[in-house]
Amino acid sequence: MDPDAALITRAREGDTTAFQEIFQRHRGTVSRIVYRMIGPSADVEDVVQEVFLNVYRSLPKFRGDSKFSTWLYRLATNVTRMHLRRGRSRPRFTDVEVPETSRDGRPPETPDVQVERAERVRALYRLLDDLSEKKREVLVLHDLEGMPAKEIAETLDIPVLTVRTRLFYARKQLYAALAAEPSLEGVMKILMDKLPGKPKRRRKQDAVT
Amino acid sequence: MTEHRPKTAALIAYSGDLLSSEGRRRVDAHLAGCAVCREELAAMEMYDSLIEDVRSSRLPALDFESMEVPLAREAENLSRQMVAQKRRRSAAPWVAVAMAAAAGLAIWAWRAQPARPAEASLTDPSVEAPSEIPAPAPEVSSPLAESPRLTPVVTLAAGSVDRLAGAEPIEVGLGDLIPEGSTLRTAENSEVHVRLSNGTAIRLAEGTRTTLDRARTDAVDLELREGTVAARVASLSSGSTFVVACAGYEVHVTGTRFVVSYLEDVVGVDLSEGSVLIRDPNGAEIRLTAPARWRSSGGVDGEPAAPAIRGAEEPHLTPTPVTLSDERIVRWSLDGIDVDALGTVQVGVSPGEHQVRGWDARGRLFRVVLPVGTTPVSLDPGSLRAQAPRVHAGHLDPEDIRRVLGRGMRQVQRCYERSLRQSSHGGGGHARLRLDIGVMGDVQRAQIRGVPDGPLSTCIRNYAMRWTFPPPGGPVSLEQPLNLTPRQ
């Protein structure tokens, strides 16, 4: 039996440990989605907790028409969307620490490189703030979370074609914004200098799946 | 002459090596002479690299343990509800049989009585039943009996809220019962949440006046005279109604989450769950299915509003009153419910630890974890802490400020001269540039006053965001006057 299905059945019967197991089993995935969606922020923990409160309360309504993971992604996306909407009227705390990159055996980055990378990540999230909610969600789920277009379509309950269209226009808008972003001017210049005649090839796997 | 726009799709195909050799040669030839397309291609490279940075970055270490306490409490509440529901469901057939038998007996008893006087009405609670006619037991679900009343209880009161029942308004507080026929009023920066005993929750936003005409198990009628009412209606049984009347319109609800507003002579409905039927003053009907927004003045786009309401989600337990008051705070958030309020907020919460957050008029965030037991709790204003990392202010040497701003002013001048070349009026004159500088000396935010939004302000802001000061050790804010005049 699907472990999620068994947990849901137990939770619906009032087994409190089943709720706890759902949290422990899926908190990593939910945290990752929330973090990718809102970026480096002090609010990540609050949003993750809110997602699970909503998961608990909505479990009786889960009919099993879709996979539990798809339902969970949808709920996490909705809660994060509401959080971002509420946050629009509030100042953002951009001086939150950006976590280190996983180096996987590579030599550690120097502090200068780390600072530069953190600034680039912050710049990306600043630019993501300018995308519409719909474009941002698709772009984050596809490009940052690595979710296939078909699964995004199920999660957001939109046609696959719409996912592809939104992704295309979201990237297009970001390309223009990146080119005009002052904090990335130096990197842009280096990349531009490399380009004439023989631009560096882009990985195929990042094309729309 | 029109500006050249890069063909993004072609560039993606080019960079992904998806073009034929001929196509690739043509793009190569174009790129050699097209700075705009080269820039876009470089931006694509940059984007890939940024995505890689984010994808490979580790998640911040989250404190899952602190989440476990409130989640376990919620799980316990829900478990209790689920077990109770299960018991009710298993008892339901016997209850239905018993109810039907009781109803049959009541009808038989009523028919056996002498004819009532014509003016007597069993359904009018204001008319006392004559002594020879036995009043029907309220628990019996007879078609002739008045349906049982619901109990509306205030679950959150923020700012100034009162109730008009007679000549004098009565101040409304947490836990107050709201009788049928009462008119509730909220002042500016105030709101009130009310929970009915069937689980339906209603929220009156600031500047709202609403009369609770009926609160029965089979019918809830609200009359919205002005302002905004949001509701989360519990599942309605067959034949039950929930109606909001407003300026001749009627909004009939069929188990849903919605907002009805009456602001500046426009009736509005925002529907985030379920469906409603709107009947206009001419009797025409409009059916809405969520998500939908509707205005009596015409179409409207966007997502429907769906504010959280205290009491909508929680089981009907005996809550502990909590009073939040801090003169600095203009907006509170408790357990995910946002309240815009000046003055005191009273709210009932279940025992445990609660996250309280507040924002002051400048948007600064304060927070505290509030332990709540079974006795009423008031938040000590001193316990609200400013949100990290605004721990202490930093310091910048005036000479360092002059050095950085001196260089920066040349860039500001370039922005101004460029804007003069692009348009006849450059938006010049006196302006002020405010910089918020972070712990590491980077500019976190740049705001310009005295220059309208447009290319000039964007250019200055973009440059300002690149300035770097020596690390001040804490946040610092600066304000620099700008004298925007053409160079002589």
Short mmCIF file of N, CA and C in Angstrom, two decimals, chain A residues 48-189:
data_model
loop_
_atom_site.label_atom_id
_atom_site.label_comp_id
_atom_site.label_asym_id
_atom_site.label_seq_id
_atom_site.Cartn_x
_atom_site.Cartn_y
_atom_site.Cartn_z
N VAL A 48 6.46 27.38 6.18
CA VAL A 48 6.45 25.90 6.21
C VAL A 48 5.44 25.42 7.25
N GLN A 49 5.48 26.06 8.42
CA GLN A 49 4.53 25.66 9.47
C GLN A 49 3.09 25.88 9.01
N GLU A 50 2.86 27.01 8.34
CA GLU A 50 1.50 27.31 7.86
C GLU A 50 1.05 26.26 6.83
N VAL A 51 1.98 25.85 5.98
CA VAL A 51 1.63 24.82 4.99
C VAL A 51 1.15 23.56 5.70
N PHE A 52 1.89 23.13 6.73
CA PHE A 52 1.50 21.87 7.38
C PHE A 52 0.21 22.03 8.19
N LEU A 53 -0.01 23.23 8.76
CA LEU A 53 -1.30 23.43 9.44
C LEU A 53 -2.42 23.25 8.43
N ASN A 54 -2.22 23.81 7.22
CA ASN A 54 -3.23 23.67 6.17
C ASN A 54 -3.36 22.23 5.70
N VAL A 55 -2.23 21.54 5.62
CA VAL A 55 -2.28 20.12 5.21
C VAL A 55 -3.14 19.35 6.22
N TYR A 56 -2.87 19.55 7.50
CA TYR A 56 -3.61 18.83 8.54
C TYR A 56 -5.12 19.11 8.40
N ARG A 57 -5.44 20.42 8.28
CA ARG A 57 -6.87 20.79 8.26
C ARG A 57 -7.56 20.32 7.00
N SER A 58 -6.80 20.21 5.92
CA SER A 58 -7.44 19.86 4.64
C SER A 58 -7.42 18.37 4.37
N LEU A 59 -6.75 17.60 5.23
CA LEU A 59 -6.67 16.14 4.96
C LEU A 59 -8.04 15.49 4.74
N PRO A 60 -9.06 15.86 5.54
CA PRO A 60 -10.37 15.23 5.31
C PRO A 60 -10.91 15.50 3.91
N LYS A 61 -10.45 16.60 3.28
CA LYS A 61 -10.97 16.93 1.95
C LYS A 61 -10.17 16.26 0.83
N PHE A 62 -9.04 15.65 1.18
CA PHE A 62 -8.22 15.01 0.14
C PHE A 62 -8.92 13.74 -0.34
N ARG A 63 -9.33 13.77 -1.61
CA ARG A 63 -10.14 12.67 -2.12
C ARG A 63 -9.30 11.60 -2.80
N GLY A 64 -8.04 11.91 -3.03
CA GLY A 64 -7.19 10.93 -3.69
C GLY A 64 -7.33 10.95 -5.20
N ASP A 65 -7.95 12.01 -5.76
CA ASP A 65 -8.07 12.11 -7.22
C ASP A 65 -6.69 12.33 -7.85
N SER A 66 -5.84 13.04 -7.12
CA SER A 66 -4.48 13.24 -7.62
C SER A 66 -3.53 12.60 -6.62
N LYS A 67 -2.24 12.55 -7.01
CA LYS A 67 -1.25 11.99 -6.09
C LYS A 67 -1.14 12.90 -4.87
N PHE A 68 -0.81 12.32 -3.72
CA PHE A 68 -0.69 13.13 -2.51
C PHE A 68 0.38 14.20 -2.70
N SER A 69 1.48 13.81 -3.38
CA SER A 69 2.58 14.77 -3.56
C SER A 69 2.11 15.96 -4.39
N THR A 70 1.30 15.70 -5.43
CA THR A 70 0.79 16.79 -6.27
C THR A 70 -0.10 17.71 -5.44
N TRP A 71 -0.96 17.09 -4.63
CA TRP A 71 -1.87 17.86 -3.76
C TRP A 71 -1.06 18.71 -2.78
N LEU A 72 0.02 18.10 -2.26
CA LEU A 72 0.86 18.80 -1.29
C LEU A 72 1.57 19.99 -1.95
N TYR A 73 2.11 19.76 -3.17
CA TYR A 73 2.75 20.86 -3.91
C TYR A 73 1.76 22.00 -4.11
N ARG A 74 0.52 21.61 -4.47
CA ARG A 74 -0.49 22.63 -4.75
C ARG A 74 -0.77 23.45 -3.50
N LEU A 75 -0.90 22.75 -2.39
CA LEU A 75 -1.19 23.45 -1.14
C LEU A 75 -0.02 24.35 -0.75
N ALA A 76 1.19 23.82 -0.89
CA ALA A 76 2.38 24.61 -0.53
C ALA A 76 2.46 25.85 -1.42
N THR A 77 2.15 25.67 -2.70
CA THR A 77 2.20 26.80 -3.63
C THR A 77 1.15 27.84 -3.24
N ASN A 78 -0.04 27.37 -2.90
CA ASN A 78 -1.11 28.31 -2.55
C ASN A 78 -0.78 29.09 -1.28
N VAL A 79 -0.29 28.38 -0.28
CA VAL A 79 0.04 29.07 0.99
C VAL A 79 1.16 30.07 0.75
N THR A 80 2.16 29.67 -0.03
CA THR A 80 3.28 30.59 -0.30
C THR A 80 2.80 31.80 -1.09
N ARG A 81 1.90 31.54 -2.03
CA ARG A 81 1.34 32.65 -2.83
C ARG A 81 0.64 33.66 -1.91
N MET A 82 -0.15 33.15 -0.97
CA MET A 82 -0.86 34.05 -0.05
C MET A 82 0.16 34.81 0.80
N HIS A 83 1.22 34.13 1.20
CA HIS A 83 2.25 34.79 2.00
C HIS A 83 2.90 35.93 1.19
N LEU A 84 3.21 35.64 -0.07
CA LEU A 84 3.87 36.65 -0.90
C LEU A 84 2.93 37.84 -1.12
N ARG A 85 1.65 37.54 -1.28
CA ARG A 85 0.69 38.64 -1.47
C ARG A 85 0.65 39.52 -0.23
N ARG A 86 0.59 38.88 0.92
CA ARG A 86 0.55 39.67 2.16
C ARG A 86 1.82 40.49 2.28
N GLY A 87 2.92 39.91 1.83
CA GLY A 87 4.22 40.56 1.99
C GLY A 87 4.42 41.76 1.09
N ARG A 88 3.57 41.89 0.06
CA ARG A 88 3.78 43.01 -0.87
C ARG A 88 3.61 44.35 -0.19
N SER A 89 2.80 44.39 0.88
CA SER A 89 2.58 45.67 1.55
C SER A 89 3.60 45.87 2.67
N ARG A 90 4.52 44.91 2.80
CA ARG A 90 5.49 45.03 3.88
C ARG A 90 6.90 45.14 3.31
N PRO A 91 7.82 45.72 4.07
CA PRO A 91 9.18 45.78 3.57
C PRO A 91 9.79 44.38 3.57
N ARG A 92 10.73 44.15 2.65
CA ARG A 92 11.42 42.86 2.62
C ARG A 92 12.75 43.00 3.34
N PHE A 93 13.14 41.97 4.03
CA PHE A 93 14.42 42.01 4.72
C PHE A 93 15.42 41.28 3.83
N THR A 94 16.14 42.08 3.06
CA THR A 94 17.01 41.46 2.07
C THR A 94 18.38 41.13 2.64
N ASP A 95 18.60 41.51 3.92
CA ASP A 95 19.92 41.25 4.48
C ASP A 95 19.94 39.91 5.21
N VAL A 96 19.16 38.99 4.72
CA VAL A 96 19.15 37.65 5.31
C VAL A 96 20.28 36.85 4.66
N GLU A 97 20.89 36.03 5.46
CA GLU A 97 22.04 35.28 4.95
C GLU A 97 21.62 34.30 3.86
N VAL A 98 22.40 34.26 2.79
CA VAL A 98 22.15 33.28 1.73
C VAL A 98 22.98 32.05 2.06
N PRO A 99 22.36 30.87 2.08
CA PRO A 99 23.12 29.68 2.46
C PRO A 99 24.24 29.37 1.48
N GLU A 100 25.22 28.63 1.99
CA GLU A 100 26.35 28.29 1.13
C GLU A 100 25.95 27.28 0.07
N THR A 101 26.76 27.27 -0.97
CA THR A 101 26.53 26.28 -2.02
C THR A 101 27.13 24.95 -1.61
N SER A 102 26.44 23.89 -2.00
CA SER A 102 26.99 22.57 -1.75
C SER A 102 28.16 22.36 -2.70
N ARG A 103 29.35 22.11 -2.18
CA ARG A 103 30.53 22.06 -3.04
C ARG A 103 30.82 20.65 -3.57
N ASP A 104 30.27 19.65 -2.89
CA ASP A 104 30.42 18.27 -3.35
C ASP A 104 31.87 17.92 -3.73
N GLY A 105 32.78 18.11 -2.79
CA GLY A 105 34.15 17.71 -3.03
C GLY A 105 35.01 18.76 -3.72
N ARG A 106 34.35 19.81 -4.26
CA ARG A 106 35.15 20.84 -4.92
C ARG A 106 35.81 21.71 -3.85
N PRO A 107 36.88 22.46 -4.21
CA PRO A 107 37.53 23.29 -3.19
C PRO A 107 36.57 24.35 -2.66
N PRO A 108 36.71 24.72 -1.38
CA PRO A 108 35.79 25.70 -0.81
C PRO A 108 35.93 27.06 -1.48
N GLU A 109 34.83 27.82 -1.51
CA GLU A 109 34.86 29.15 -2.12
C GLU A 109 35.54 30.13 -1.17
N THR A 110 36.21 31.11 -1.75
CA THR A 110 36.79 32.15 -0.91
C THR A 110 35.65 33.06 -0.45
N PRO A 111 35.87 33.81 0.67
CA PRO A 111 34.80 34.69 1.16
C PRO A 111 34.30 35.66 0.08
N ASP A 112 35.24 36.17 -0.74
CA ASP A 112 34.83 37.12 -1.79
C ASP A 112 33.85 36.47 -2.76
N VAL A 113 34.19 35.25 -3.16
CA VAL A 113 33.33 34.54 -4.11
C VAL A 113 31.97 34.27 -3.49
N GLN A 114 31.99 33.90 -2.20
CA GLN A 114 30.72 33.63 -1.51
C GLN A 114 29.84 34.88 -1.46
N VAL A 115 30.48 36.01 -1.15
CA VAL A 115 29.71 37.27 -1.06
C VAL A 115 29.12 37.61 -2.43
N GLU A 116 29.94 37.45 -3.45
CA GLU A 116 29.45 37.76 -4.81
C GLU A 116 28.28 36.86 -5.19
N ARG A 117 28.42 35.58 -4.87
CA ARG A 117 27.36 34.64 -5.23
C ARG A 117 26.07 34.97 -4.46
N ALA A 118 26.24 35.29 -3.15
CA ALA A 118 25.06 35.64 -2.35
C ALA A 118 24.36 36.85 -2.94
N GLU A 119 25.16 37.81 -3.38
CA GLU A 119 24.57 39.03 -3.96
C GLU A 119 23.83 38.70 -5.26
N ARG A 120 24.42 37.77 -6.06
CA ARG A 120 23.75 37.41 -7.31
C ARG A 120 22.42 36.71 -7.03
N VAL A 121 22.43 35.83 -6.00
CA VAL A 121 21.17 35.12 -5.66
C VAL A 121 20.12 36.12 -5.19
N ARG A 122 20.56 37.07 -4.35
CA ARG A 122 19.61 38.09 -3.88
C ARG A 122 19.07 38.89 -5.05
N ALA A 123 19.97 39.21 -6.00
CA ALA A 123 19.54 39.98 -7.18
C ALA A 123 18.50 39.19 -7.96
N LEU A 124 18.71 37.89 -8.10
CA LEU A 124 17.75 37.06 -8.84
C LEU A 124 16.38 37.12 -8.16
N TYR A 125 16.37 37.02 -6.83
CA TYR A 125 15.07 37.04 -6.15
C TYR A 125 14.43 38.43 -6.21
N ARG A 126 15.27 39.48 -6.22
CA ARG A 126 14.70 40.83 -6.40
C ARG A 126 13.98 40.89 -7.74
N LEU A 127 14.61 40.32 -8.77
CA LEU A 127 14.02 40.37 -10.11
C LEU A 127 12.79 39.45 -10.18
N LEU A 128 12.84 38.34 -9.46
CA LEU A 128 11.67 37.45 -9.45
C LEU A 128 10.46 38.16 -8.85
N ASP A 129 10.72 39.08 -7.91
CA ASP A 129 9.62 39.84 -7.31
C ASP A 129 8.85 40.65 -8.34
N ASP A 130 9.55 41.00 -9.44
CA ASP A 130 8.89 41.82 -10.45
C ASP A 130 8.05 40.98 -11.43
N LEU A 131 8.23 39.67 -11.38
CA LEU A 131 7.41 38.82 -12.25
C LEU A 131 6.00 38.72 -11.67
N SER A 132 5.03 38.49 -12.54
CA SER A 132 3.68 38.28 -12.04
C SER A 132 3.67 36.96 -11.27
N GLU A 133 2.66 36.85 -10.42
CA GLU A 133 2.53 35.65 -9.58
C GLU A 133 2.54 34.37 -10.44
N LYS A 134 1.79 34.41 -11.53
CA LYS A 134 1.63 33.21 -12.36
C LYS A 134 2.96 32.81 -13.01
N LYS A 135 3.66 33.82 -13.54
CA LYS A 135 4.94 33.52 -14.20
C LYS A 135 5.95 33.02 -13.17
N ARG A 136 5.98 33.68 -12.02
CA ARG A 136 6.95 33.33 -10.98
C ARG A 136 6.78 31.88 -10.54
N GLU A 137 5.52 31.48 -10.31
CA GLU A 137 5.28 30.13 -9.82
C GLU A 137 5.80 29.09 -10.81
N VAL A 138 5.47 29.30 -12.08
CA VAL A 138 5.87 28.33 -13.10
C VAL A 138 7.39 28.29 -13.21
N LEU A 139 8.00 29.46 -13.23
CA LEU A 139 9.46 29.52 -13.38
C LEU A 139 10.17 28.86 -12.20
N VAL A 140 9.68 29.15 -10.99
CA VAL A 140 10.33 28.57 -9.81
C VAL A 140 10.18 27.06 -9.81
N LEU A 141 8.97 26.59 -10.08
CA LEU A 141 8.75 25.15 -10.04
C LEU A 141 9.57 24.44 -11.13
N HIS A 142 9.68 25.05 -12.30
CA HIS A 142 10.37 24.39 -13.40
C HIS A 142 11.88 24.56 -13.30
N ASP A 143 12.32 25.81 -13.24
CA ASP A 143 13.76 26.06 -13.34
C ASP A 143 14.50 25.86 -12.02
N LEU A 144 13.87 26.23 -10.92
CA LEU A 144 14.57 26.08 -9.64
C LEU A 144 14.29 24.74 -8.99
N GLU A 145 13.03 24.31 -9.05
CA GLU A 145 12.66 23.07 -8.38
C GLU A 145 12.86 21.86 -9.30
N GLY A 146 12.96 22.12 -10.62
CA GLY A 146 13.22 21.04 -11.56
C GLY A 146 12.01 20.16 -11.82
N MET A 147 10.81 20.72 -11.65
CA MET A 147 9.60 19.93 -11.85
C MET A 147 9.24 19.91 -13.34
N PRO A 148 8.87 18.76 -13.90
CA PRO A 148 8.49 18.74 -15.32
C PRO A 148 7.20 19.53 -15.57
N ALA A 149 7.07 20.01 -16.81
CA ALA A 149 5.92 20.87 -17.16
C ALA A 149 4.59 20.16 -16.88
N LYS A 150 4.55 18.85 -17.13
CA LYS A 150 3.29 18.12 -16.96
C LYS A 150 2.88 18.13 -15.47
N GLU A 151 3.85 17.95 -14.62
CA GLU A 151 3.54 17.92 -13.18
C GLU A 151 3.14 19.32 -12.69
N ILE A 152 3.78 20.34 -13.27
CA ILE A 152 3.41 21.71 -12.89
C ILE A 152 1.95 21.96 -13.31
N ALA A 153 1.60 21.47 -14.48
CA ALA A 153 0.23 21.66 -14.97
C ALA A 153 -0.76 21.03 -14.00
N GLU A 154 -0.42 19.83 -13.50
CA GLU A 154 -1.32 19.17 -12.54
C GLU A 154 -1.35 19.93 -11.22
N THR A 155 -0.19 20.40 -10.79
CA THR A 155 -0.12 21.10 -9.51
C THR A 155 -0.92 22.39 -9.54
N LEU A 156 -0.75 23.15 -10.62
CA LEU A 156 -1.41 24.46 -10.67
C LEU A 156 -2.78 24.39 -11.36
N ASP A 157 -3.12 23.20 -11.83
CA ASP A 157 -4.42 22.99 -12.47
C ASP A 157 -4.58 23.89 -13.71
N ILE A 158 -3.56 23.87 -14.54
CA ILE A 158 -3.59 24.64 -15.80
C ILE A 158 -3.09 23.73 -16.92
N PRO A 159 -3.41 24.07 -18.20
CA PRO A 159 -2.92 23.22 -19.28
C PRO A 159 -1.40 23.27 -19.42
N VAL A 160 -0.83 22.19 -19.94
CA VAL A 160 0.63 22.12 -20.11
C VAL A 160 1.11 23.24 -21.03
N LEU A 161 0.30 23.53 -22.05
CA LEU A 161 0.67 24.60 -22.99
C LEU A 161 0.81 25.94 -22.26
N THR A 162 -0.08 26.16 -21.31
CA THR A 162 -0.02 27.41 -20.53
C THR A 162 1.26 27.45 -19.71
N VAL A 163 1.64 26.28 -19.19
CA VAL A 163 2.90 26.23 -18.42
C VAL A 163 4.06 26.66 -19.31
N ARG A 164 4.10 26.08 -20.51
CA ARG A 164 5.21 26.39 -21.42
C ARG A 164 5.21 27.87 -21.81
N THR A 165 4.00 28.39 -22.07
CA THR A 165 3.91 29.80 -22.47
C THR A 165 4.38 30.71 -21.34
N ARG A 166 3.88 30.42 -20.13
CA ARG A 166 4.26 31.27 -19.00
C ARG A 166 5.76 31.18 -18.75
N LEU A 167 6.31 29.99 -18.89
CA LEU A 167 7.73 29.80 -18.66
C LEU A 167 8.54 30.61 -19.67
N PHE A 168 8.12 30.57 -20.93
CA PHE A 168 8.84 31.29 -21.98
C PHE A 168 8.85 32.79 -21.67
N TYR A 169 7.66 33.33 -21.36
CA TYR A 169 7.58 34.77 -21.13
C TYR A 169 8.25 35.18 -19.82
N ALA A 170 8.20 34.28 -18.83
CA ALA A 170 8.88 34.59 -17.56
C ALA A 170 10.38 34.69 -17.79
N ARG A 171 10.93 33.71 -18.55
CA ARG A 171 12.38 33.74 -18.81
C ARG A 171 12.75 34.97 -19.64
N LYS A 172 11.91 35.26 -20.63
CA LYS A 172 12.20 36.40 -21.51
C LYS A 172 12.28 37.68 -20.67
N GLN A 173 11.30 37.82 -19.76
CA GLN A 173 11.29 39.02 -18.92
C GLN A 173 12.53 39.06 -18.02
N LEU A 174 12.91 37.89 -17.52
CA LEU A 174 14.08 37.85 -16.64
C LEU A 174 15.37 38.15 -17.40
N TYR A 175 15.47 37.66 -18.64
CA TYR A 175 16.68 37.95 -19.42
C TYR A 175 16.86 39.47 -19.55
N ALA A 176 15.76 40.13 -19.87
CA ALA A 176 15.83 41.59 -20.05
C ALA A 176 16.19 42.26 -18.73
N ALA A 177 15.59 41.76 -17.63
CA ALA A 177 15.86 42.37 -16.33
C ALA A 177 17.30 42.13 -15.90
N LEU A 178 17.82 40.93 -16.18
CA LEU A 178 19.20 40.62 -15.80
C LEU A 178 20.18 41.51 -16.56
N ALA A 179 19.87 41.74 -17.84
CA ALA A 179 20.76 42.57 -18.66
C ALA A 179 20.82 44.00 -18.13
N ALA A 180 19.72 44.43 -17.48
CA ALA A 180 19.65 45.82 -17.00
C ALA A 180 19.99 45.95 -15.53
N GLU A 181 20.34 44.84 -14.87
CA GLU A 181 20.56 44.87 -13.42
C GLU A 181 21.97 45.40 -13.12
N PRO A 182 22.06 46.53 -12.43
CA PRO A 182 23.39 47.12 -12.21
C PRO A 182 24.33 46.22 -11.42
N SER A 183 23.80 45.48 -10.43
CA SER A 183 24.71 44.70 -9.59
C SER A 183 25.33 43.53 -10.38
N LEU A 184 24.79 43.23 -11.56
CA LEU A 184 25.33 42.12 -12.34
C LEU A 184 26.10 42.62 -13.57
N GLU A 185 26.31 43.93 -13.60
CA GLU A 185 26.91 44.54 -14.79
C GLU A 185 28.29 43.94 -15.10
N GLY A 186 29.09 43.74 -14.02
CA GLY A 186 30.45 43.22 -14.22
C GLY A 186 30.43 41.83 -14.85
N VAL A 187 29.58 40.96 -14.31
CA VAL A 187 29.50 39.59 -14.82
C VAL A 187 28.99 39.61 -16.26
N MET A 188 28.03 40.47 -16.51
CA MET A 188 27.47 40.58 -17.87
C MET A 188 28.56 40.94 -18.86
N LYS A 189 29.40 41.86 -18.43
CA LYS A 189 30.44 42.34 -19.34
C LYS A 189 31.39 41.19 -19.70
#
